[in-house]
PDB file of C-alpha atoms in Angstrom:
ATOM      1  CA  UNK A1077     -39.585  26.840  14.430  1.00 47.00           C
ATOM      2  CA  UNK A1078     -41.051  26.246  10.551  1.00 55.00           C
ATOM      3  CA  UNK A1079     -38.893  24.881   8.011  1.00 63.00           C
ATOM      4  CA  UNK A1080     -37.549  27.563   5.914  1.00 66.00           C
ATOM      5  CA  UNK A1081     -39.152  27.396   2.321  1.00 75.00           C
ATOM      6  CA  UNK A1082     -37.192  27.359  -0.136  1.00 83.00           C
ATOM      7  CA  UNK A1083     -34.694  24.576   1.326  1.00 87.00           C
ATOM      8  CA  UNK A1084     -33.969  21.836  -1.593  1.00 87.00           C
ATOM      9  CA  UNK A1085     -32.042  18.937  -1.389  1.00 87.00           C
ATOM     10  CA  UNK A1086     -29.046  20.309  -3.336  1.00 89.00           C
ATOM     11  CA  UNK A1087     -29.072  22.849  -0.382  1.00 91.00           C
ATOM     12  CA  UNK A1088     -28.169  19.733   2.021  1.00 90.00           C
ATOM     13  CA  UNK A1089     -25.999  17.875   0.076  1.00 90.00           C
ATOM     14  CA  UNK A1090     -23.861  20.637  -1.003  1.00 91.00           C
ATOM     15  CA  UNK A1091     -23.668  21.683   2.265  1.00 92.00           C
ATOM     16  CA  UNK A1092     -22.239  18.337   4.107  1.00 91.00           C
ATOM     17  CA  UNK A1093     -19.932  17.770   0.927  1.00 90.00           C
ATOM     18  CA  UNK A1094     -18.291  21.076   1.942  1.00 91.00           C
ATOM     19  CA  UNK A1095     -18.368  20.722   5.686  1.00 90.00           C
ATOM     20  CA  UNK A1096     -16.920  16.782   4.975  1.00 88.00           C
ATOM     21  CA  UNK A1097     -13.871  17.718   2.644  1.00 89.00           C
ATOM     22  CA  UNK A1098     -13.097  21.218   4.176  1.00 87.00           C
ATOM     23  CA  UNK A1099     -13.330  23.247   0.813  1.00 89.00           C
ATOM     24  CA  UNK A1100     -15.897  24.109  -1.966  1.00 91.00           C
ATOM     25  CA  UNK A1101     -13.288  22.800  -4.979  1.00 90.00           C
ATOM     26  CA  UNK A1102     -13.207  19.363  -3.526  1.00 89.00           C
ATOM     27  CA  UNK A1103     -17.028  19.386  -2.912  1.00 90.00           C
ATOM     28  CA  UNK A1104     -17.653  20.870  -6.124  1.00 91.00           C
ATOM     29  CA  UNK A1105     -15.373  18.198  -8.056  1.00 91.00           C
ATOM     30  CA  UNK A1106     -17.109  15.617  -5.867  1.00 88.00           C
ATOM     31  CA  UNK A1107     -20.343  16.404  -6.893  1.00 89.00           C
ATOM     32  CA  UNK A1108     -19.616  17.643 -10.734  1.00 90.00           C
ATOM     33  CA  UNK A1109     -20.492  20.937 -10.528  1.00 92.00           C
ATOM     34  CA  UNK A1110     -18.495  23.980 -11.144  1.00 93.00           C
ATOM     35  CA  UNK A1111     -17.131  25.586  -7.400  1.00 92.00           C
ATOM     36  CA  UNK A1112     -18.589  29.136  -8.188  1.00 93.00           C
ATOM     37  CA  UNK A1113     -22.152  26.693  -8.639  1.00 94.00           C
ATOM     38  CA  UNK A1114     -21.277  25.260  -5.171  1.00 93.00           C
ATOM     39  CA  UNK A1115     -20.860  28.411  -3.570  1.00 92.00           C
ATOM     40  CA  UNK A1116     -23.779  30.133  -4.378  1.00 94.00           C
ATOM     41  CA  UNK A1117     -25.675  27.234  -3.273  1.00 93.00           C
ATOM     42  CA  UNK A1118     -23.972  27.534   0.098  1.00 93.00           C
ATOM     43  CA  UNK A1119     -24.922  31.230   0.394  1.00 93.00           C
ATOM     44  CA  UNK A1120     -28.459  30.566  -0.795  1.00 92.00           C
ATOM     45  CA  UNK A1121     -28.602  28.000   2.286  1.00 92.00           C
ATOM     46  CA  UNK A1122     -27.321  30.884   4.310  1.00 91.00           C
ATOM     47  CA  UNK A1123     -29.745  33.021   3.356  1.00 91.00           C
ATOM     48  CA  UNK A1124     -32.624  31.091   3.749  1.00 90.00           C
ATOM     49  CA  UNK A1125     -31.354  29.923   7.368  1.00 90.00           C
ATOM     50  CA  UNK A1126     -30.542  33.585   7.875  1.00 90.00           C
ATOM     51  CA  UNK A1127     -27.131  32.159   9.711  1.00 91.00           C
ATOM     52  CA  UNK A1128     -23.838  32.100   8.740  1.00 93.00           C
ATOM     53  CA  UNK A1129     -22.811  28.452   8.364  1.00 93.00           C
ATOM     54  CA  UNK A1130     -19.429  28.352   7.556  1.00 92.00           C
ATOM     55  CA  UNK A1131     -16.300  30.580   7.506  1.00 90.00           C
ATOM     56  CA  UNK A1132     -14.490  31.084   4.539  1.00 85.00           C
ATOM     57  CA  UNK A1133     -10.717  31.442   4.221  1.00 80.00           C
ATOM     58  CA  UNK A1134      -7.340  30.590   1.973  1.00 77.00           C
ATOM     59  CA  UNK A1135      -7.090  27.649   3.794  1.00 74.00           C
ATOM     60  CA  UNK A1136     -10.464  26.065   3.071  1.00 79.00           C
ATOM     61  CA  UNK A1137     -13.715  26.764   5.181  1.00 87.00           C
ATOM     62  CA  UNK A1138     -14.644  25.918   8.648  1.00 89.00           C
ATOM     63  CA  UNK A1139     -17.835  25.258  10.423  1.00 91.00           C
ATOM     64  CA  UNK A1140     -19.116  28.178  12.708  1.00 91.00           C
ATOM     65  CA  UNK A1141     -21.254  27.075  15.862  1.00 90.00           C
ATOM     66  CA  UNK A1142     -24.468  27.228  13.791  1.00 91.00           C
ATOM     67  CA  UNK A1143     -23.380  24.626  11.276  1.00 90.00           C
ATOM     68  CA  UNK A1144     -21.687  22.120  13.634  1.00 90.00           C
ATOM     69  CA  UNK A1145     -25.461  22.421  14.597  1.00 89.00           C
ATOM     70  CA  UNK A1146     -26.747  22.454  11.288  1.00 90.00           C
ATOM     71  CA  UNK A1147     -24.616  19.574   9.733  1.00 89.00           C
ATOM     72  CA  UNK A1148     -25.576  17.176  12.513  1.00 87.00           C
ATOM     73  CA  UNK A1149     -29.556  17.217  12.046  1.00 86.00           C
ATOM     74  CA  UNK A1150     -28.980  17.730   7.936  1.00 88.00           C
ATOM     75  CA  UNK A1151     -27.171  14.442   8.551  1.00 85.00           C
ATOM     76  CA  UNK A1152     -29.865  13.025  10.167  1.00 83.00           C
ATOM     77  CA  UNK A1153     -32.253  14.650   7.771  1.00 83.00           C
ATOM     78  CA  UNK A1154     -30.641  13.291   4.906  1.00 83.00           C
ATOM     79  CA  UNK A1155     -30.611   9.815   6.139  1.00 80.00           C
ATOM     80  CA  UNK A1156     -34.192   9.521   6.773  1.00 76.00           C
ATOM     81  CA  UNK A1157     -35.159  10.692   3.127  1.00 78.00           C
ATOM     82  CA  UNK A1158     -32.770   7.685   2.187  1.00 76.00           C
ATOM     83  CA  UNK A1159     -34.544   5.454   4.254  1.00 68.00           C
ATOM     84  CA  UNK A1160     -37.658   6.313   3.137  1.00 67.00           C
ATOM     85  CA  UNK A1161     -36.496   5.979  -0.138  1.00 69.00           C
ATOM     86  CA  UNK A1162     -34.948   2.376   0.282  1.00 65.00           C
ATOM     87  CA  UNK A1163     -38.239   1.386   1.922  1.00 54.00           C
ATOM     88  CA  UNK A1164     -40.400   2.769  -1.456  1.00 54.00           C
ATOM     89  CA  UNK A1165     -37.691   0.286  -3.305  1.00 58.00           C
ATOM     90  CA  UNK A1166     -37.832  -2.558  -0.923  1.00 50.00           C
ATOM     91  CA  UNK A1167     -41.951  -2.605  -1.457  1.00 42.00           C
ATOM     92  CA  UNK A1168     -41.925  -2.723  -5.202  1.00 49.00           C
ATOM     93  CA  UNK A1169     -39.294  -5.429  -5.258  1.00 51.00           C
ATOM     94  CA  UNK A1170     -41.147  -7.385  -2.198  1.00 44.00           C
ATOM     95  CA  UNK A1171     -38.191  -7.024  -0.130  1.00 53.00           C
ATOM     96  CA  UNK A1172     -38.517  -6.105   3.538  1.00 64.00           C
ATOM     97  CA  UNK A1173     -34.897  -5.580   4.320  1.00 79.00           C
ATOM     98  CA  UNK A1174     -31.789  -4.116   3.450  1.00 87.00           C
ATOM     99  CA  UNK A1175     -28.433  -3.984   4.359  1.00 91.00           C
ATOM    100  CA  UNK A1176     -26.574  -1.352   3.147  1.00 93.00           C
ATOM    101  CA  UNK A1177     -22.534  -2.425   3.239  1.00 95.00           C
ATOM    102  CA  UNK A1178     -20.035   0.450   1.891  1.00 94.00           C
ATOM    103  CA  UNK A1179     -16.817  -1.719   0.824  1.00 92.00           C
ATOM    104  CA  UNK A1180     -12.558  -0.019   0.130  1.00 88.00           C
ATOM    105  CA  UNK A1181     -12.251  -0.971  -3.403  1.00 83.00           C
ATOM    106  CA  UNK A1182      -9.470  -3.275  -2.336  1.00 83.00           C
ATOM    107  CA  UNK A1183     -12.244  -5.433   0.024  1.00 88.00           C
ATOM    108  CA  UNK A1184     -14.820  -4.778  -2.909  1.00 87.00           C
ATOM    109  CA  UNK A1185     -11.715  -6.819  -5.336  1.00 84.00           C
ATOM    110  CA  UNK A1186     -11.062  -9.753  -2.708  1.00 85.00           C
ATOM    111  CA  UNK A1187     -12.996 -10.122  -0.047  1.00 90.00           C
ATOM    112  CA  UNK A1188     -16.307  -9.035   0.064  1.00 92.00           C
ATOM    113  CA  UNK A1189     -17.109 -11.022  -3.283  1.00 92.00           C
ATOM    114  CA  UNK A1190     -17.205 -14.299  -1.222  1.00 91.00           C
ATOM    115  CA  UNK A1191     -18.942 -12.825   1.798  1.00 93.00           C
ATOM    116  CA  UNK A1192     -21.905 -11.757  -0.741  1.00 93.00           C
ATOM    117  CA  UNK A1193     -21.816 -15.998  -2.270  1.00 91.00           C
ATOM    118  CA  UNK A1194     -21.844 -16.951   1.236  1.00 90.00           C
ATOM    119  CA  UNK A1195     -24.776 -14.944   2.388  1.00 88.00           C
ATOM    120  CA  UNK A1196     -26.251 -15.517  -0.710  1.00 87.00           C
ATOM    121  CA  UNK A1197     -25.987 -19.830  -0.110  1.00 85.00           C
ATOM    122  CA  UNK A1198     -27.153 -19.576   3.539  1.00 79.00           C
ATOM    123  CA  UNK A1199     -30.421 -17.904   2.203  1.00 71.00           C
ATOM    124  CA  UNK A1200     -31.039 -15.831   5.335  1.00 66.00           C
ATOM    125  CA  UNK A1201     -30.533 -12.225   6.245  1.00 71.00           C
ATOM    126  CA  UNK A1202     -31.649  -8.811   4.719  1.00 83.00           C
ATOM    127  CA  UNK A1203     -30.871  -7.980   0.784  1.00 88.00           C
ATOM    128  CA  UNK A1204     -26.989  -6.668   0.171  1.00 92.00           C
ATOM    129  CA  UNK A1205     -26.763  -3.069  -0.833  1.00 93.00           C
ATOM    130  CA  UNK A1206     -22.955  -2.886  -1.447  1.00 94.00           C
ATOM    131  CA  UNK A1207     -21.468   0.264  -2.969  1.00 91.00           C
ATOM    132  CA  UNK A1208     -18.225   1.797  -3.027  1.00 88.00           C
ATOM    133  CA  UNK A1209     -16.304   4.608  -2.736  1.00 81.00           C
ATOM    134  CA  UNK A1210     -13.904   7.156  -0.688  1.00 80.00           C
ATOM    135  CA  UNK A1211     -13.066   6.098   2.536  1.00 82.00           C
ATOM    136  CA  UNK A1212     -13.897   9.396   3.662  1.00 82.00           C
ATOM    137  CA  UNK A1213     -17.450   9.737   1.954  1.00 83.00           C
ATOM    138  CA  UNK A1214     -18.319   6.028   3.217  1.00 88.00           C
ATOM    139  CA  UNK A1215     -17.647   6.732   6.829  1.00 89.00           C
ATOM    140  CA  UNK A1216     -19.268  10.138   6.779  1.00 88.00           C
ATOM    141  CA  UNK A1217     -22.244   8.211   4.948  1.00 89.00           C
ATOM    142  CA  UNK A1218     -22.233   5.371   7.863  1.00 92.00           C
ATOM    143  CA  UNK A1219     -22.401   8.454  10.611  1.00 89.00           C
ATOM    144  CA  UNK A1220     -25.023  10.152   8.901  1.00 87.00           C
ATOM    145  CA  UNK A1221     -27.075   6.244   8.951  1.00 89.00           C
ATOM    146  CA  UNK A1222     -27.027   5.969   5.020  1.00 91.00           C
ATOM    147  CA  UNK A1223     -24.794   2.782   5.915  1.00 94.00           C
ATOM    148  CA  UNK A1224     -25.389   0.438   8.152  1.00 94.00           C
ATOM    149  CA  UNK A1225     -21.144  -0.794   8.042  1.00 95.00           C
ATOM    150  CA  UNK A1226     -18.569   0.080   6.253  1.00 95.00           C
ATOM    151  CA  UNK A1227     -15.706  -2.771   6.008  1.00 95.00           C
ATOM    152  CA  UNK A1228     -12.308  -0.807   5.020  1.00 90.00           C
ATOM    153  CA  UNK A1229      -9.064   1.182   6.028  1.00 89.00           C
ATOM    154  CA  UNK A1230      -9.291   2.679   9.419  1.00 88.00           C
ATOM    155  CA  UNK A1231     -10.097   6.335   8.742  1.00 81.00           C
ATOM    156  CA  UNK A1232      -8.413   9.124  10.880  1.00 78.00           C
ATOM    157  CA  UNK A1233      -9.406  10.212  14.026  1.00 82.00           C
ATOM    158  CA  UNK A1234     -11.204  13.041  12.809  1.00 80.00           C
ATOM    159  CA  UNK A1235     -13.105  10.821  10.151  1.00 80.00           C
ATOM    160  CA  UNK A1236     -13.902   8.250  12.934  1.00 88.00           C
ATOM    161  CA  UNK A1237     -15.675  10.200  14.932  1.00 88.00           C
ATOM    162  CA  UNK A1238     -18.580   8.211  16.481  1.00 91.00           C
ATOM    163  CA  UNK A1239     -17.797   5.086  14.707  1.00 93.00           C
ATOM    164  CA  UNK A1240     -16.423   1.523  16.293  1.00 94.00           C
ATOM    165  CA  UNK A1241     -13.687   0.059  14.396  1.00 95.00           C
ATOM    166  CA  UNK A1242     -12.787  -3.672  14.449  1.00 94.00           C
ATOM    167  CA  UNK A1243      -9.425  -4.757  12.653  1.00 94.00           C
ATOM    168  CA  UNK A1244      -9.520  -7.827  10.166  1.00 93.00           C
ATOM    169  CA  UNK A1245      -6.127  -7.675   8.520  1.00 92.00           C
ATOM    170  CA  UNK A1246      -3.247  -5.270   8.010  1.00 92.00           C
ATOM    171  CA  UNK A1247      -2.383  -4.380   4.043  1.00 91.00           C
ATOM    172  CA  UNK A1248       0.246  -2.491   2.143  1.00 92.00           C
ATOM    173  CA  UNK A1249       0.025  -0.563  -1.240  1.00 94.00           C
ATOM    174  CA  UNK A1250       1.809  -1.954  -4.362  1.00 95.00           C
ATOM    175  CA  UNK A1251       3.120  -0.502  -6.834  1.00 96.00           C
ATOM    176  CA  UNK A1252       2.383  -2.635  -9.917  1.00 97.00           C
ATOM    177  CA  UNK A1253       3.210  -2.716 -13.482  1.00 97.00           C
ATOM    178  CA  UNK A1254       2.448  -4.559 -16.721  1.00 97.00           C
ATOM    179  CA  UNK A1255       4.518  -7.669 -18.152  1.00 96.00           C
ATOM    180  CA  UNK A1256       7.553  -6.553 -19.592  1.00 95.00           C
ATOM    181  CA  UNK A1257       7.536  -3.095 -17.960  1.00 96.00           C
ATOM    182  CA  UNK A1258      11.004  -0.903 -17.707  1.00 94.00           C
ATOM    183  CA  UNK A1259      10.496  -1.134 -14.210  1.00 94.00           C
ATOM    184  CA  UNK A1260      10.352  -4.780 -13.715  1.00 92.00           C
ATOM    185  CA  UNK A1261      12.439  -5.839 -11.472  1.00 85.00           C
ATOM    186  CA  UNK A1262      13.630  -2.621  -9.773  1.00 84.00           C
ATOM    187  CA  UNK A1263      13.473  -1.794  -5.861  1.00 84.00           C
ATOM    188  CA  UNK A1264      14.739   1.836  -6.669  1.00 84.00           C
ATOM    189  CA  UNK A1265      12.343   4.448  -7.179  1.00 89.00           C
ATOM    190  CA  UNK A1266      14.299   6.989  -8.041  1.00 89.00           C
ATOM    191  CA  UNK A1267      12.894   6.828 -11.955  1.00 90.00           C
ATOM    192  CA  UNK A1268       9.309   6.703 -11.030  1.00 93.00           C
ATOM    193  CA  UNK A1269       8.804  10.181 -12.425  1.00 92.00           C
ATOM    194  CA  UNK A1270      10.510   8.834 -16.281  1.00 92.00           C
ATOM    195  CA  UNK A1271       6.867   7.504 -15.587  1.00 95.00           C
ATOM    196  CA  UNK A1272       3.041   7.529 -15.807  1.00 96.00           C
ATOM    197  CA  UNK A1273       1.892   7.232 -12.367  1.00 96.00           C
ATOM    198  CA  UNK A1274      -1.520   6.656 -11.226  1.00 97.00           C
ATOM    199  CA  UNK A1275      -1.974   8.233  -8.190  1.00 95.00           C
ATOM    200  CA  UNK A1276      -4.960   7.439  -4.971  1.00 91.00           C
ATOM    201  CA  UNK A1277      -6.931  10.819  -5.099  1.00 87.00           C
ATOM    202  CA  UNK A1278      -6.815  12.897  -1.921  1.00 84.00           C
ATOM    203  CA  UNK A1279     -10.045  11.271  -0.969  1.00 78.00           C
ATOM    204  CA  UNK A1280      -8.731   7.749  -0.687  1.00 83.00           C
ATOM    205  CA  UNK A1281      -7.695   6.253   2.053  1.00 83.00           C
ATOM    206  CA  UNK A1282      -4.020   5.176   1.098  1.00 88.00           C
ATOM    207  CA  UNK A1283      -3.572   8.885  -0.048  1.00 89.00           C
ATOM    208  CA  UNK A1284      -1.497   9.799   3.051  1.00 90.00           C
ATOM    209  CA  UNK A1285       0.607   6.876   3.116  1.00 91.00           C
ATOM    210  CA  UNK A1286       1.346   6.765  -0.129  1.00 93.00           C
ATOM    211  CA  UNK A1287       2.810  10.563   0.156  1.00 93.00           C
ATOM    212  CA  UNK A1288       4.765   9.273   2.979  1.00 93.00           C
ATOM    213  CA  UNK A1289       6.295   7.073   0.707  1.00 94.00           C
ATOM    214  CA  UNK A1290       7.135   8.924  -1.808  1.00 93.00           C
ATOM    215  CA  UNK A1291       8.855  11.221   0.684  1.00 93.00           C
ATOM    216  CA  UNK A1292      10.427   8.474   2.392  1.00 92.00           C
ATOM    217  CA  UNK A1293      12.115   7.657  -1.339  1.00 91.00           C
ATOM    218  CA  UNK A1294      13.464  11.454  -2.083  1.00 91.00           C
ATOM    219  CA  UNK A1295      10.432  11.498  -4.504  1.00 91.00           C
ATOM    220  CA  UNK A1296       8.773  15.346  -4.893  1.00 83.00           C
ATOM    221  CA  UNK A1297       6.630  16.024  -7.638  1.00 82.00           C
ATOM    222  CA  UNK A1298       5.515  13.574  -9.694  1.00 87.00           C
ATOM    223  CA  UNK A1299       5.047  15.367 -13.553  1.00 87.00           C
ATOM    224  CA  UNK A1300       2.924  12.702 -15.487  1.00 91.00           C
ATOM    225  CA  UNK A1301       0.620  11.625 -12.813  1.00 94.00           C
ATOM    226  CA  UNK A1302      -3.527  10.894 -12.940  1.00 95.00           C
ATOM    227  CA  UNK A1303      -5.168  10.598 -10.189  1.00 93.00           C
ATOM    228  CA  UNK A1304      -8.030   7.493  -9.390  1.00 89.00           C
ATOM    229  CA  UNK A1305      -9.872   5.416  -7.420  1.00 80.00           C
ATOM    230  CA  UNK A1306     -10.982   3.510 -10.740  1.00 85.00           C
ATOM    231  CA  UNK A1307     -10.197  -0.146 -10.410  1.00 88.00           C
ATOM    232  CA  UNK A1308     -11.146  -0.283 -14.368  1.00 90.00           C
ATOM    233  CA  UNK A1309      -9.310   2.528 -15.472  1.00 94.00           C
ATOM    234  CA  UNK A1310      -6.188   1.490 -13.585  1.00 94.00           C
ATOM    235  CA  UNK A1311      -6.517  -2.291 -14.621  1.00 95.00           C
ATOM    236  CA  UNK A1312      -6.914  -1.357 -18.502  1.00 96.00           C
ATOM    237  CA  UNK A1313      -4.805   1.918 -18.272  1.00 97.00           C
ATOM    238  CA  UNK A1314      -1.622  -0.331 -16.432  1.00 97.00           C
ATOM    239  CA  UNK A1315      -1.386  -2.779 -19.176  1.00 96.00           C
ATOM    240  CA  UNK A1316      -1.772  -0.878 -22.114  1.00 95.00           C
ATOM    241  CA  UNK A1317       1.048   1.888 -21.894  1.00 96.00           C
ATOM    242  CA  UNK A1318       4.290   2.168 -19.185  1.00 95.00           C
ATOM    243  CA  UNK A1319       2.763   3.491 -15.842  1.00 96.00           C
ATOM    244  CA  UNK A1320       2.967   1.877 -12.830  1.00 97.00           C
ATOM    245  CA  UNK A1321       0.141   1.971 -10.721  1.00 97.00           C
ATOM    246  CA  UNK A1322       0.449   2.561  -7.189  1.00 96.00           C
ATOM    247  CA  UNK A1323      -2.617   0.833  -5.829  1.00 94.00           C
ATOM    248  CA  UNK A1324      -3.794  -1.445  -2.105  1.00 91.00           C
ATOM    249  CA  UNK A1325      -3.103  -4.944  -2.792  1.00 90.00           C
ATOM    250  CA  UNK A1326      -6.170  -6.538  -1.857  1.00 87.00           C
ATOM    251  CA  UNK A1327      -7.543  -4.312  -5.179  1.00 89.00           C
ATOM    252  CA  UNK A1328      -4.961  -6.698  -7.886  1.00 92.00           C
ATOM    253  CA  UNK A1329      -4.640  -9.676  -5.384  1.00 89.00           C
ATOM    254  CA  UNK A1330      -5.887 -11.551  -8.628  1.00 89.00           C
ATOM    255  CA  UNK A1331      -3.970  -9.889 -10.898  1.00 93.00           C
ATOM    256  CA  UNK A1332      -0.491 -10.341  -9.285  1.00 94.00           C
ATOM    257  CA  UNK A1333      -1.901 -14.407  -8.184  1.00 92.00           C
ATOM    258  CA  UNK A1334      -2.319 -15.254 -12.170  1.00 93.00           C
ATOM    259  CA  UNK A1335       0.713 -12.804 -13.306  1.00 94.00           C
ATOM    260  CA  UNK A1336      -1.284 -10.190 -15.314  1.00 96.00           C
ATOM    261  CA  UNK A1337       0.306  -7.648 -13.509  1.00 96.00           C
ATOM    262  CA  UNK A1338       3.196  -7.502 -11.781  1.00 96.00           C
ATOM    263  CA  UNK A1339       4.517  -5.781  -8.369  1.00 95.00           C
ATOM    264  CA  UNK A1340       7.772  -3.559  -8.280  1.00 95.00           C
ATOM    265  CA  UNK A1341       9.833  -5.251  -5.460  1.00 94.00           C
ATOM    266  CA  UNK A1342       9.506  -1.993  -3.237  1.00 92.00           C
ATOM    267  CA  UNK A1343       9.731  -1.698   0.333  1.00 92.00           C
ATOM    268  CA  UNK A1344       6.133  -0.328   1.047  1.00 93.00           C
ATOM    269  CA  UNK A1345       5.899  -0.712   4.898  1.00 93.00           C
ATOM    270  CA  UNK A1346       5.619   2.280   5.104  1.00 93.00           C
ATOM    271  CA  UNK A1347       2.003   2.187   4.058  1.00 93.00           C
ATOM    272  CA  UNK A1348       0.931  -0.371   6.644  1.00 92.00           C
ATOM    273  CA  UNK A1349      -2.831  -0.039   7.964  1.00 89.00           C
ATOM    274  CA  UNK A1350      -5.355  -1.672   9.764  1.00 92.00           C
ATOM    275  CA  UNK A1351      -8.504  -3.417   7.568  1.00 92.00           C
ATOM    276  CA  UNK A1352     -11.820  -3.997   9.243  1.00 94.00           C
ATOM    277  CA  UNK A1353     -15.494  -3.420  10.318  1.00 95.00           C
ATOM    278  CA  UNK A1354     -16.345   0.384  10.889  1.00 95.00           C
ATOM    279  CA  UNK A1355     -20.285   0.631  12.309  1.00 95.00           C
ATOM    280  CA  UNK A1356     -21.827   3.619  14.347  1.00 93.00           C
ATOM    281  CA  UNK A1357     -20.889   3.426  18.060  1.00 92.00           C
ATOM    282  CA  UNK A1358     -23.005   2.602  21.025  1.00 87.00           C
ATOM    283  CA  UNK A1359     -25.383   1.359  18.614  1.00 84.00           C
ATOM    284  CA  UNK A1360     -26.587  -2.174  18.875  1.00 82.00           C
ATOM    285  CA  UNK A1361     -26.098  -3.834  15.782  1.00 83.00           C
ATOM    286  CA  UNK A1362     -28.955  -4.936  13.896  1.00 83.00           C
ATOM    287  CA  UNK A1363     -29.000  -9.220  13.699  1.00 82.00           C
ATOM    288  CA  UNK A1364     -28.830  -8.784   9.665  1.00 85.00           C
ATOM    289  CA  UNK A1365     -25.692  -6.913  10.560  1.00 89.00           C
ATOM    290  CA  UNK A1366     -24.178  -9.372  12.772  1.00 88.00           C
ATOM    291  CA  UNK A1367     -24.798 -12.449  10.372  1.00 87.00           C
ATOM    292  CA  UNK A1368     -23.269 -10.762   7.733  1.00 91.00           C
ATOM    293  CA  UNK A1369     -20.192  -9.362   9.284  1.00 92.00           C
ATOM    294  CA  UNK A1370     -19.900 -12.773  11.233  1.00 91.00           C
ATOM    295  CA  UNK A1371     -19.542 -13.967   7.070  1.00 92.00           C
ATOM    296  CA  UNK A1372     -17.275 -11.509   6.491  1.00 94.00           C
ATOM    297  CA  UNK A1373     -14.818 -12.562   9.839  1.00 93.00           C
ATOM    298  CA  UNK A1374     -14.948 -15.864   7.968  1.00 92.00           C
ATOM    299  CA  UNK A1375     -13.696 -15.383   4.596  1.00 92.00           C
ATOM    300  CA  UNK A1376     -10.715 -13.077   6.258  1.00 91.00           C
ATOM    301  CA  UNK A1377     -10.130 -16.463   8.614  1.00 90.00           C
ATOM    302  CA  UNK A1378      -9.997 -18.245   5.620  1.00 85.00           C
ATOM    303  CA  UNK A1379      -8.399 -16.473   2.800  1.00 77.00           C
ATOM    304  CA  UNK A1380      -5.874 -15.245   5.188  1.00 58.00           C
ATOM    305  CA  UNK A1381      -4.860 -12.013   3.047  1.00 45.00           C
ATOM    306  CA  UNK A1382      -0.782 -11.873   2.648  1.00 45.00           C
ATOM    307  CA  UNK A1383       0.798 -10.079   5.282  1.00 44.00           C
ATOM    308  CA  UNK A1384       3.844  -7.813   4.445  1.00 41.00           C
ATOM    309  CA  UNK A1385       7.029  -9.817   4.116  1.00 39.00           C
ATOM    310  CA  UNK A1386       9.485  -8.913   7.014  1.00 36.00           C
ATOM    311  CA  UNK A1387      13.093  -7.727   5.461  1.00 37.00           C
TER     312      UNK A1387
END
């Protein structure tokens, strides 16, 4: 069968984003385009293929049988293209191997810097290409072959299909504020809606846990809420006003240690979750991956991230 003429990279990227996020609006937000624009792109792709790839409904979109088939091969094709582009870039730079590592923000701020430092000190193994982003997106990239490994939270069951997970430690979220904040020292979340709140966005791995925390404390809608996964913005915004930043402990571990920020004494054990190494299941790891994950385990063993206190 001939490849349908007219299919472009944007068609594949849009289709895969919609399939992963389950909706046109979320996919449009992630790709930085309007909802009508991504809807038009999907329609163009279906017309080029002569097949209906997705069923649209009030609850979002779902893949048809043809869509499931196309998703598999579209992901492989996109991964192969990225491999080719990486190969060209490596040839220009004189490097022959690249290890692509996805890191959730909490480990990118705590575990990965030391692991990368040791990796360079050992002077062996591939050049590291470290990226951060939403957990679901990185796991999707891992499954498609665009990443070799993801260090982060255990994904939801549907996100872990075809992947293997090895736990390193457990982590929970913290509610952090600037020095002198009005809520400092309070364990009662009833006043939380009075303040600006930085909340994990819908694609964040900790979002479901944080929502459970809110329900458990009888908090409904938070009126002055900003959703973000940007550590730089979160830190600057929290230090500049009376905001409460809900974030993984690993992201702010150094801020808490040097008292740049302070954690509210709130019981967040309900948000406790495993952090570990995700790889593609049934695939023998390359030597470069074996070396790097060994370094990561060594760093975790020596740093011993703080476990939640028993109350």
